[in-house]
Amino acid sequence: MPGKLGKTAWHTPTLSAASHELDPYLPGSGNLGYRVSRYDLDLEYRVNSNRLNGTVVVTASSYQPLDRFSLDLASGMRVERVMINGRRVRYRHRTGKLTITPNTPIPAGGAMMVEVRYGGNPRPVRTAWGTVGWEELENGALCANQPNGAHSWFPCDDHPEAKAPFRIEVTTDAPYYVLANGRLISQRRRAGQTTWVYEQVEPMATYLAAVQIGQYERRTMVDGPVPVHALFPPKLAPRLEGSFGRQPQMVQAFTEMFGPYPFPAYTSLITEDDLEIPLESQGFSTFGANHCDGTRDHERLVAHELAHQWFGNSVTVARWRDIWLHEGFACYAEWLWSQHSGGKSADEWARHYYAKLAASPVRVPLADPGARDMFEDWVYKRGAMTLHALRLRIGDGDFFALIRRWTEKYAYRCVTTEDFIALASTFTTAPLGDIWRDWLFTPALPPFPTMR
Ligand SMILES: [Zn+2]
């Protein structure tokens, strides 16, 4: 088991100093000493000027006495006031950390409502993987936070292990549609502005929180059992069905394979702009106009993003080094969908990508690929190959039973690779040690798996 932090250390952080790392993959993100139980975001956004003003209430409880603690918030945002439990407190905001000093230390187990009023022109933050976070579009805005861009637009504990329910209220100019996570519970129009209120009941990682704003038309593609909606620029209407029309069947197929869809509904949002890659948020995915060309050419991406609702959004990694638990599964879902919809079989895709992996210069262990390589296609494809090797070893019946139990047992929770290994061992009497050793922990690519 590589890496420095064991699971126990991970789930019970006990240090409050911001200098202690929560995750060696993102040493600057996340904070210790407290546990967030809820976020309430009240945001006002002007599309023309890209001006965001917000009041965010972070409800949290402390693990230990805290004489100070921190939240992540990009330095470009200006903090106007911080209150704890209704009283103003001192704070310092620099290099992406908002360090807050309570008037009297918070006792261990103390409850805090931390209210931050702030504003500015949000822009994405620079990371080793490019810029992430709030982005202006030609005519609107979107959030592409993965892995640590949420703090570009709201103060938070910006690490996936800190999942919490959210309420997101956004007021913006009336012609714009606002999509955020969860159920739309109210929409009020007043003086040329509309206020949209979304309630995200199931706990959500900050990187999956998103506000997407644009001039979109809404269409319900299927009303149930899992309602599937689309939001798109009206001019793309003629192409929508060709590119996204099979999502209801996808939801049904994935429900049979992976277990119940974990959220109340699913929405695909297509922006007016082209996007290099689509991205998942909790309860919806965002695609570029280029992904909606009226053909099935990008259908694998449509399947991939949908699969993230189970793998990533409901069942979320507790540390980024386990990202194969998101991307390997979503990639394997592409292959499963291909086979289900009459295309190449999962085994044919496995052979296709095995050849590519064999030719790739990347050689790092899948279960700890290193921060630099965590979003490499190599992780995605080798992750899917690992699941294929496991499936060939234990057979379809046990394999899919394991996957369904995985999404059930860990629904809305955080997981590690060790959790998956432990659960898999309860589904088979077949020895699996060599699979984990060869596919997860050894940098070299093992031979193509065979059925036992
Ligand atoms: Zn993905």
Short mmCIF file of C-alpha atoms and ligand atoms in Angstrom, two decimals:
data_model
loop_
_atom_site.label_atom_id
_atom_site.label_comp_id
_atom_site.label_asym_id
_atom_site.label_seq_id
_atom_site.Cartn_x
_atom_site.Cartn_y
_atom_site.Cartn_z
CA MET A 1 0.00 0.00 0.00
CA PRO A 2 1.94 3.04 -1.19
CA GLY A 3 1.67 6.54 0.15
CA LYS A 4 2.19 8.25 3.44
CA LEU A 5 -1.30 8.67 4.81
CA GLY A 6 -3.25 5.69 6.07
CA LYS A 7 -7.03 5.68 6.06
CA THR A 8 -7.37 6.33 9.76
CA ALA A 9 -5.29 9.46 9.57
CA TRP A 10 -7.37 10.56 6.63
CA HIS A 11 -10.80 10.34 8.17
CA THR A 12 -9.94 11.89 11.52
CA PRO A 13 -7.82 14.96 10.84
CA THR A 14 -6.79 16.43 14.15
CA LEU A 15 -4.53 19.35 13.33
CA SER A 16 -5.74 22.86 12.73
CA ALA A 17 -2.64 24.56 11.43
CA ALA A 18 -2.98 25.35 7.75
CA SER A 19 0.62 24.35 7.17
CA HIS A 20 -0.26 20.68 7.63
CA GLU A 21 -1.21 18.98 4.39
CA LEU A 22 -4.50 17.19 4.07
CA ASP A 23 -3.67 15.64 0.70
CA PRO A 24 -0.14 15.46 -0.69
CA TYR A 25 -1.62 15.69 -4.22
CA LEU A 26 -3.10 19.10 -3.39
CA PRO A 27 -0.96 20.37 -0.55
CA GLY A 28 -2.58 23.82 -0.52
CA SER A 29 -6.20 22.68 -0.56
CA GLY A 30 -8.45 21.53 2.24
CA ASN A 31 -8.25 22.44 5.90
CA LEU A 32 -7.92 20.57 9.14
CA GLY A 33 -9.52 20.78 12.55
CA TYR A 34 -13.21 20.95 11.65
CA ARG A 35 -15.85 19.15 9.65
CA VAL A 36 -18.27 21.01 7.36
CA SER A 37 -21.87 19.86 7.66
CA ARG A 38 -23.54 22.32 5.29
CA TYR A 39 -22.98 25.13 2.82
CA ASP A 40 -25.48 27.92 2.17
CA LEU A 41 -24.47 30.05 -0.81
CA ASP A 42 -26.28 33.28 -1.59
CA LEU A 43 -24.77 34.73 -4.75
CA GLU A 44 -25.44 37.69 -7.02
CA TYR A 45 -23.85 37.64 -10.44
CA ARG A 46 -23.73 40.25 -13.20
CA VAL A 47 -23.03 38.56 -16.51
CA ASN A 48 -21.82 41.66 -18.35
CA SER A 49 -19.23 42.66 -15.78
CA ASN A 50 -18.46 39.16 -14.40
CA ARG A 51 -19.10 40.55 -10.95
CA LEU A 52 -19.93 38.13 -8.15
CA ASN A 53 -21.07 39.18 -4.69
CA GLY A 54 -21.75 36.48 -2.17
CA THR A 55 -22.67 35.64 1.36
CA VAL A 56 -21.74 32.09 2.23
CA VAL A 57 -22.57 30.36 5.48
CA VAL A 58 -20.41 27.35 6.28
CA THR A 59 -21.85 25.26 9.09
CA ALA A 60 -19.18 23.14 10.73
CA SER A 61 -18.13 21.48 13.95
CA SER A 62 -14.63 21.36 15.38
CA TYR A 63 -12.62 18.23 16.06
CA GLN A 64 -10.50 19.98 18.66
CA PRO A 65 -10.19 23.37 20.38
CA LEU A 66 -9.61 25.93 17.62
CA ASP A 67 -8.07 29.31 18.27
CA ARG A 68 -7.96 29.81 14.51
CA PHE A 69 -8.84 27.87 11.38
CA SER A 70 -8.90 28.40 7.66
CA LEU A 71 -11.11 28.16 4.60
CA ASP A 72 -9.95 28.11 1.00
CA LEU A 73 -10.83 31.25 -1.00
CA ALA A 74 -8.95 32.53 -4.04
CA SER A 75 -7.00 35.69 -3.40
CA GLY A 76 -8.80 37.50 -6.24
CA MET A 77 -12.00 37.61 -4.18
CA ARG A 78 -12.23 40.41 -1.59
CA VAL A 79 -13.58 39.51 1.83
CA GLU A 80 -15.77 42.20 3.38
CA ARG A 81 -16.81 40.60 6.64
CA VAL A 82 -16.57 37.33 8.57
CA MET A 83 -18.90 36.35 11.41
CA ILE A 84 -18.98 33.28 13.62
CA ASN A 85 -22.31 32.46 15.21
CA GLY A 86 -23.51 35.99 14.46
CA ARG A 87 -20.50 37.93 15.82
CA ARG A 88 -17.83 39.65 13.76
CA VAL A 89 -14.40 38.11 13.99
CA ARG A 90 -10.90 38.88 12.79
CA TYR A 91 -9.53 37.29 9.63
CA ARG A 92 -6.59 37.36 7.29
CA HIS A 93 -6.88 36.54 3.61
CA ARG A 94 -3.83 35.73 1.54
CA THR A 95 -2.46 33.15 -0.87
CA GLY A 96 -5.81 31.44 -1.21
CA LYS A 97 -6.41 30.94 2.51
CA LEU A 98 -8.93 32.80 4.62
CA THR A 99 -7.62 32.38 8.17
CA ILE A 100 -10.24 33.16 10.78
CA THR A 101 -9.63 33.91 14.47
CA PRO A 102 -12.69 33.35 16.68
CA ASN A 103 -13.23 35.86 19.51
CA THR A 104 -12.97 32.99 21.96
CA PRO A 105 -11.49 29.61 21.00
CA ILE A 106 -14.02 27.11 19.62
CA PRO A 107 -14.11 24.12 22.00
CA ALA A 108 -13.71 20.58 20.68
CA GLY A 109 -17.04 19.50 19.22
CA GLY A 110 -18.16 23.13 19.02
CA ALA A 111 -20.68 24.13 16.37
CA MET A 112 -19.87 27.08 14.15
CA MET A 113 -21.83 29.01 11.59
CA VAL A 114 -19.15 30.87 9.69
CA GLU A 115 -20.59 33.63 7.52
CA VAL A 116 -18.35 35.16 4.89
CA ARG A 117 -19.40 38.17 2.85
CA TYR A 118 -17.19 38.69 -0.17
CA GLY A 119 -17.11 39.82 -3.78
CA GLY A 120 -15.00 40.28 -6.87
CA ASN A 121 -14.48 39.22 -10.45
CA PRO A 122 -14.09 35.46 -10.20
CA ARG A 123 -11.60 33.85 -12.50
CA PRO A 124 -10.14 30.36 -12.68
CA VAL A 125 -7.15 29.50 -10.51
CA ARG A 126 -3.94 28.21 -12.03
CA THR A 127 -2.96 24.65 -11.18
CA ALA A 128 -0.56 22.02 -12.44
CA TRP A 129 -3.42 20.74 -14.64
CA GLY A 130 -4.36 24.08 -16.19
CA THR A 131 -6.84 26.63 -14.92
CA VAL A 132 -9.86 25.45 -12.92
CA GLY A 133 -12.87 27.10 -11.34
CA TRP A 134 -15.22 29.89 -12.38
CA GLU A 135 -14.98 30.72 -16.07
CA GLU A 136 -16.64 33.42 -18.12
CA LEU A 137 -18.28 32.26 -21.32
CA GLU A 138 -19.10 34.37 -24.39
CA ASN A 139 -22.56 34.83 -22.93
CA GLY A 140 -22.68 33.47 -19.39
CA ALA A 141 -20.45 31.55 -17.03
CA LEU A 142 -19.61 28.04 -15.92
CA CYS A 143 -17.76 26.30 -13.13
CA ALA A 144 -15.19 23.62 -13.91
CA ASN A 145 -13.67 23.08 -10.49
CA GLN A 146 -11.91 19.75 -10.69
CA PRO A 147 -9.84 19.20 -8.68
CA ASN A 148 -9.55 22.35 -6.52
CA GLY A 149 -11.17 25.30 -8.29
CA ALA A 150 -14.28 25.66 -6.11
CA HIS A 151 -12.51 28.20 -3.96
CA SER A 152 -12.22 30.46 -7.03
CA TRP A 153 -15.87 31.40 -6.39
CA PHE A 154 -16.80 30.54 -2.82
CA PRO A 155 -15.06 30.02 0.53
CA CYS A 156 -14.94 26.32 1.32
CA ASP A 157 -12.96 23.37 2.56
CA ASP A 158 -11.82 22.55 -0.95
CA HIS A 159 -11.20 18.83 -0.76
CA PRO A 160 -13.47 15.94 -1.83
CA GLU A 161 -13.29 14.33 1.60
CA ALA A 162 -15.26 17.31 2.98
CA LYS A 163 -18.64 16.43 1.42
CA ALA A 164 -21.71 18.31 2.64
CA PRO A 165 -25.25 19.25 1.55
CA PHE A 166 -25.60 22.60 -0.21
CA ARG A 167 -28.20 25.26 -0.77
CA ILE A 168 -27.29 27.49 -3.71
CA GLU A 169 -29.17 30.71 -4.36
CA VAL A 170 -28.17 32.75 -7.40
CA THR A 171 -29.61 36.08 -8.51
CA THR A 172 -28.75 37.19 -12.02
CA ASP A 173 -30.13 39.06 -15.02
CA ALA A 174 -33.53 37.75 -16.08
CA PRO A 175 -32.80 36.44 -19.59
CA TYR A 176 -30.31 33.95 -18.19
CA TYR A 177 -30.97 30.43 -17.04
CA VAL A 178 -29.11 29.33 -13.92
CA LEU A 179 -28.40 25.67 -13.35
CA ALA A 180 -26.93 24.61 -10.01
CA ASN A 181 -26.79 21.32 -8.12
CA GLY A 182 -29.84 19.64 -6.68
CA ARG A 183 -33.54 20.40 -7.01
CA LEU A 184 -34.75 23.80 -8.18
CA ILE A 185 -37.01 24.75 -5.31
CA SER A 186 -37.90 28.31 -6.28
CA GLN A 187 -37.50 30.83 -9.04
CA ARG A 188 -38.54 34.44 -8.38
CA ARG A 189 -38.40 37.29 -10.85
CA ARG A 190 -38.11 40.88 -9.70
CA ALA A 191 -36.99 44.06 -11.44
CA GLY A 192 -35.22 42.40 -14.35
CA GLN A 193 -33.50 39.85 -12.13
CA THR A 194 -34.30 36.24 -11.36
CA THR A 195 -33.38 34.45 -8.16
CA TRP A 196 -32.88 30.71 -8.51
CA VAL A 197 -32.74 28.51 -5.42
CA TYR A 198 -31.36 24.99 -5.57
CA GLU A 199 -31.27 22.51 -2.71
CA GLN A 200 -28.64 19.77 -2.93
CA VAL A 201 -29.64 17.33 -0.21
CA GLU A 202 -27.15 14.54 -0.89
CA PRO A 203 -23.66 15.47 0.38
CA MET A 204 -21.48 16.92 -2.37
CA ALA A 205 -17.75 17.42 -2.85
CA THR A 206 -16.80 21.03 -3.50
CA TYR A 207 -15.28 20.22 -6.91
CA LEU A 208 -18.73 19.04 -8.06
CA ALA A 209 -20.51 22.22 -6.96
CA ALA A 210 -21.33 24.34 -9.99
CA VAL A 211 -23.35 27.28 -11.21
CA GLN A 212 -23.85 27.31 -14.98
CA ILE A 213 -25.35 30.47 -16.48
CA GLY A 214 -26.45 31.01 -20.06
CA GLN A 215 -29.37 31.62 -22.40
CA TYR A 216 -30.60 28.06 -22.48
CA GLU A 217 -33.74 26.27 -23.54
CA ARG A 218 -34.86 23.37 -21.36
CA ARG A 219 -36.24 20.11 -22.65
CA THR A 220 -37.34 17.04 -20.70
CA MET A 221 -36.05 14.02 -22.60
CA VAL A 222 -37.80 11.52 -20.38
CA ASP A 223 -39.99 12.13 -17.36
CA GLY A 224 -39.16 9.03 -15.33
CA PRO A 225 -38.32 6.89 -13.47
CA VAL A 226 -35.17 9.04 -13.54
CA PRO A 227 -36.11 12.31 -15.24
CA VAL A 228 -33.52 13.31 -17.84
CA HIS A 229 -33.38 16.93 -18.96
CA ALA A 230 -31.32 18.94 -21.41
CA LEU A 231 -30.36 22.61 -21.36
CA PHE A 232 -29.01 23.95 -24.62
CA PRO A 233 -28.71 27.07 -26.77
CA PRO A 234 -31.87 27.15 -28.95
CA LYS A 235 -29.84 27.01 -32.17
CA LEU A 236 -28.57 23.52 -31.23
CA ALA A 237 -32.11 22.12 -30.87
CA PRO A 238 -32.03 20.23 -34.21
CA ARG A 239 -28.86 18.35 -33.17
CA LEU A 240 -29.81 17.49 -29.62
CA GLU A 241 -31.60 14.21 -30.24
CA GLY A 242 -28.83 12.82 -32.46
CA SER A 243 -26.10 13.40 -29.88
CA PHE A 244 -27.95 13.07 -26.55
CA GLY A 245 -31.10 11.14 -27.45
CA ARG A 246 -29.96 7.82 -25.98
CA GLN A 247 -29.42 9.07 -22.44
CA PRO A 248 -32.70 7.62 -21.10
CA GLN A 249 -31.60 4.15 -22.30
CA MET A 250 -28.15 4.80 -20.84
CA VAL A 251 -29.64 5.63 -17.44
CA GLN A 252 -31.65 2.43 -17.60
CA ALA A 253 -28.68 0.28 -18.66
CA PHE A 254 -26.38 1.78 -16.01
CA THR A 255 -29.06 1.38 -13.35
CA GLU A 256 -29.17 -2.33 -14.14
CA MET A 257 -25.38 -2.62 -14.14
CA PHE A 258 -24.40 -0.24 -11.32
CA GLY A 259 -27.50 0.04 -9.13
CA PRO A 260 -30.08 2.82 -8.66
CA TYR A 261 -29.26 6.23 -10.09
CA PRO A 262 -28.12 8.15 -6.99
CA PHE A 263 -29.79 11.54 -7.50
CA PRO A 264 -33.35 12.76 -8.18
CA ALA A 265 -32.71 13.70 -11.84
CA TYR A 266 -30.04 14.14 -14.47
CA THR A 267 -29.40 17.10 -16.76
CA SER A 268 -27.04 17.52 -19.68
CA LEU A 269 -26.12 21.12 -20.24
CA ILE A 270 -24.64 22.16 -23.58
CA THR A 271 -22.89 25.51 -23.71
CA GLU A 272 -22.90 27.89 -26.64
CA ASP A 273 -19.10 27.77 -26.58
CA ASP A 274 -17.02 24.78 -27.61
CA LEU A 275 -15.37 23.00 -24.69
CA GLU A 276 -12.23 20.94 -24.88
CA ILE A 277 -13.63 18.28 -22.56
CA PRO A 278 -17.02 17.76 -20.95
CA LEU A 279 -17.19 17.77 -17.17
CA GLU A 280 -19.27 16.24 -14.44
CA SER A 281 -21.06 18.04 -11.63
CA GLN A 282 -23.41 16.54 -9.09
CA GLY A 283 -26.73 15.84 -10.85
CA PHE A 284 -25.63 17.17 -14.21
CA SER A 285 -22.88 17.28 -16.80
CA THR A 286 -21.66 20.08 -19.03
CA PHE A 287 -20.75 19.62 -22.68
CA GLY A 288 -19.57 22.06 -25.33
CA ALA A 289 -21.45 22.92 -28.52
CA ASN A 290 -18.84 20.79 -30.31
CA HIS A 291 -20.13 17.70 -28.47
CA CYS A 292 -23.62 18.31 -29.86
CA ASP A 293 -23.09 17.85 -33.61
CA GLY A 294 -26.15 15.69 -34.20
CA THR A 295 -24.12 12.47 -34.47
CA ARG A 296 -23.17 9.70 -32.04
CA ASP A 297 -19.47 10.56 -32.41
CA HIS A 298 -19.20 11.84 -28.84
CA GLU A 299 -21.55 9.30 -27.27
CA ARG A 300 -18.76 7.67 -25.29
CA LEU A 301 -18.30 11.01 -23.50
CA VAL A 302 -22.03 11.21 -22.85
CA ALA A 303 -21.84 7.76 -21.23
CA HIS A 304 -18.63 8.64 -19.35
CA GLU A 305 -20.08 11.76 -17.74
CA LEU A 306 -23.33 10.02 -16.82
CA ALA A 307 -21.39 7.18 -15.15
CA HIS A 308 -19.64 9.74 -12.92
CA GLN A 309 -22.94 10.26 -11.12
CA TRP A 310 -22.35 6.82 -9.54
CA PHE A 311 -18.54 6.85 -9.56
CA GLY A 312 -17.15 10.16 -8.35
CA ASN A 313 -20.27 12.08 -7.44
CA SER A 314 -22.06 9.61 -5.14
CA VAL A 315 -19.05 7.41 -4.31
CA THR A 316 -16.19 9.92 -4.00
CA VAL A 317 -12.50 9.49 -3.36
CA ALA A 318 -11.22 10.51 0.07
CA ARG A 319 -7.85 11.44 -1.49
CA TRP A 320 -6.92 12.23 -5.05
CA ARG A 321 -4.41 9.43 -5.45
CA ASP A 322 -7.39 7.03 -5.74
CA ILE A 323 -8.82 8.86 -8.75
CA TRP A 324 -8.93 5.60 -10.73
CA LEU A 325 -12.05 4.85 -8.63
CA HIS A 326 -13.69 7.69 -10.59
CA GLU A 327 -12.05 7.65 -13.97
CA GLY A 328 -11.37 3.94 -14.40
CA PHE A 329 -15.01 3.18 -13.62
CA ALA A 330 -16.36 5.95 -15.88
CA CYS A 331 -14.10 4.76 -18.68
CA TYR A 332 -15.21 1.15 -18.19
CA ALA A 333 -18.81 2.40 -18.35
CA GLU A 334 -18.04 3.75 -21.85
CA TRP A 335 -17.01 0.25 -22.96
CA LEU A 336 -20.03 -1.35 -21.30
CA TRP A 337 -22.35 1.13 -23.00
CA SER A 338 -20.69 0.50 -26.35
CA GLN A 339 -21.37 -3.22 -26.04
CA HIS A 340 -24.90 -2.67 -24.70
CA SER A 341 -25.79 -0.37 -27.59
CA GLY A 342 -24.52 -2.72 -30.29
CA GLY A 343 -21.02 -1.31 -30.73
CA LYS A 344 -17.65 -2.89 -29.92
CA SER A 345 -17.64 -5.15 -26.87
CA ALA A 346 -15.93 -4.22 -23.62
CA ASP A 347 -13.36 -6.90 -24.35
CA GLU A 348 -12.63 -5.45 -27.78
CA TRP A 349 -12.13 -2.00 -26.22
CA ALA A 350 -9.92 -3.54 -23.54
CA ARG A 351 -7.71 -5.08 -26.25
CA HIS A 352 -7.67 -1.81 -28.20
CA TYR A 353 -6.55 0.23 -25.21
CA TYR A 354 -4.20 -2.43 -23.86
CA ALA A 355 -2.14 -1.97 -27.02
CA LYS A 356 -2.08 1.78 -26.45
CA LEU A 357 -1.12 1.38 -22.80
CA ALA A 358 1.67 -0.98 -23.82
CA ALA A 359 3.02 1.70 -26.17
CA SER A 360 2.70 4.51 -23.60
CA PRO A 361 5.84 5.72 -21.83
CA VAL A 362 3.87 6.30 -18.59
CA ARG A 363 4.83 3.81 -15.88
CA VAL A 364 3.42 4.68 -12.48
CA PRO A 365 1.30 2.64 -10.06
CA LEU A 366 -2.40 3.17 -10.75
CA ALA A 367 -3.31 3.38 -7.06
CA ASP A 368 -0.85 6.27 -6.56
CA PRO A 369 -0.01 7.74 -9.96
CA GLY A 370 1.40 10.99 -8.60
CA ALA A 371 -0.31 14.37 -8.72
CA ARG A 372 1.14 15.32 -12.10
CA ASP A 373 -0.27 12.25 -13.86
CA MET A 374 -3.59 11.88 -12.07
CA PHE A 375 -5.64 13.22 -15.00
CA GLU A 376 -3.61 11.37 -17.63
CA ASP A 377 -5.60 9.20 -20.01
CA TRP A 378 -3.29 6.42 -18.89
CA VAL A 379 -4.97 6.40 -15.45
CA TYR A 380 -8.42 6.27 -17.05
CA LYS A 381 -7.64 3.41 -19.40
CA ARG A 382 -5.56 1.38 -16.99
CA GLY A 383 -8.31 1.84 -14.40
CA ALA A 384 -10.84 0.40 -16.83
CA MET A 385 -8.43 -2.43 -17.70
CA THR A 386 -8.12 -3.23 -13.99
CA LEU A 387 -11.88 -3.64 -13.72
CA HIS A 388 -11.85 -5.80 -16.85
CA ALA A 389 -9.16 -8.02 -15.34
CA LEU A 390 -11.22 -8.34 -12.15
CA ARG A 391 -14.37 -9.14 -14.15
CA LEU A 392 -12.61 -11.87 -16.11
CA ARG A 393 -11.31 -13.35 -12.85
CA ILE A 394 -14.56 -13.41 -10.84
CA GLY A 395 -17.14 -13.67 -13.62
CA ASP A 396 -19.99 -11.38 -14.67
CA GLY A 397 -22.40 -12.38 -11.89
CA ASP A 398 -20.06 -11.58 -9.01
CA PHE A 399 -18.50 -8.61 -10.78
CA PHE A 400 -21.75 -6.71 -11.29
CA ALA A 401 -23.03 -7.74 -7.84
CA LEU A 402 -19.83 -6.22 -6.40
CA ILE A 403 -20.26 -2.99 -8.38
CA ARG A 404 -23.89 -2.65 -7.24
CA ARG A 405 -22.88 -3.29 -3.62
CA TRP A 406 -20.07 -0.73 -3.99
CA THR A 407 -22.46 2.03 -5.08
CA GLU A 408 -24.97 1.01 -2.39
CA LYS A 409 -22.62 0.63 0.57
CA TYR A 410 -20.68 3.81 -0.15
CA ALA A 411 -23.48 5.95 -1.59
CA TYR A 412 -22.80 9.64 -0.82
CA ARG A 413 -19.64 8.70 1.06
CA CYS A 414 -15.88 8.81 0.55
CA VAL A 415 -13.77 5.79 -0.32
CA THR A 416 -10.23 4.58 -0.81
CA THR A 417 -8.71 1.87 -2.99
CA GLU A 418 -8.43 -0.26 0.15
CA ASP A 419 -12.22 -0.07 0.60
CA PHE A 420 -12.69 -1.49 -2.90
CA ILE A 421 -10.15 -4.26 -2.37
CA ALA A 422 -11.81 -5.20 0.92
CA LEU A 423 -15.30 -5.27 -0.55
CA ALA A 424 -14.20 -7.27 -3.61
CA SER A 425 -12.75 -9.96 -1.38
CA THR A 426 -16.23 -10.64 0.02
CA PHE A 427 -17.61 -11.41 -3.44
CA THR A 428 -15.38 -14.26 -4.48
CA THR A 429 -13.34 -17.14 -3.22
CA ALA A 430 -10.95 -16.59 -6.14
CA PRO A 431 -7.56 -15.19 -5.06
CA LEU A 432 -7.29 -11.53 -6.09
CA GLY A 433 -3.95 -10.53 -4.55
CA ASP A 434 -2.08 -10.79 -7.84
CA ILE A 435 -4.63 -8.60 -9.62
CA TRP A 436 -4.22 -5.79 -7.09
CA ARG A 437 -0.45 -6.17 -7.00
CA ASP A 438 -0.04 -6.22 -10.78
CA TRP A 439 -2.73 -3.73 -11.84
CA LEU A 440 -2.85 -1.26 -8.93
CA PHE A 441 0.50 -1.21 -7.21
CA THR A 442 3.07 -2.17 -9.87
CA PRO A 443 4.11 0.48 -12.39
CA ALA A 444 4.77 -2.00 -15.23
CA LEU A 445 1.83 -3.08 -17.37
CA PRO A 446 0.81 -6.69 -16.61
CA PRO A 447 0.01 -9.16 -19.41
CA PHE A 448 -3.48 -8.88 -20.96
CA PRO A 449 -5.85 -10.57 -18.49
CA THR A 450 -7.39 -13.93 -19.26
CA MET A 451 -10.39 -15.73 -17.86
CA ARG A 452 -9.59 -18.19 -15.10
ZN ZN B 1 -14.13 11.42 -16.12
#
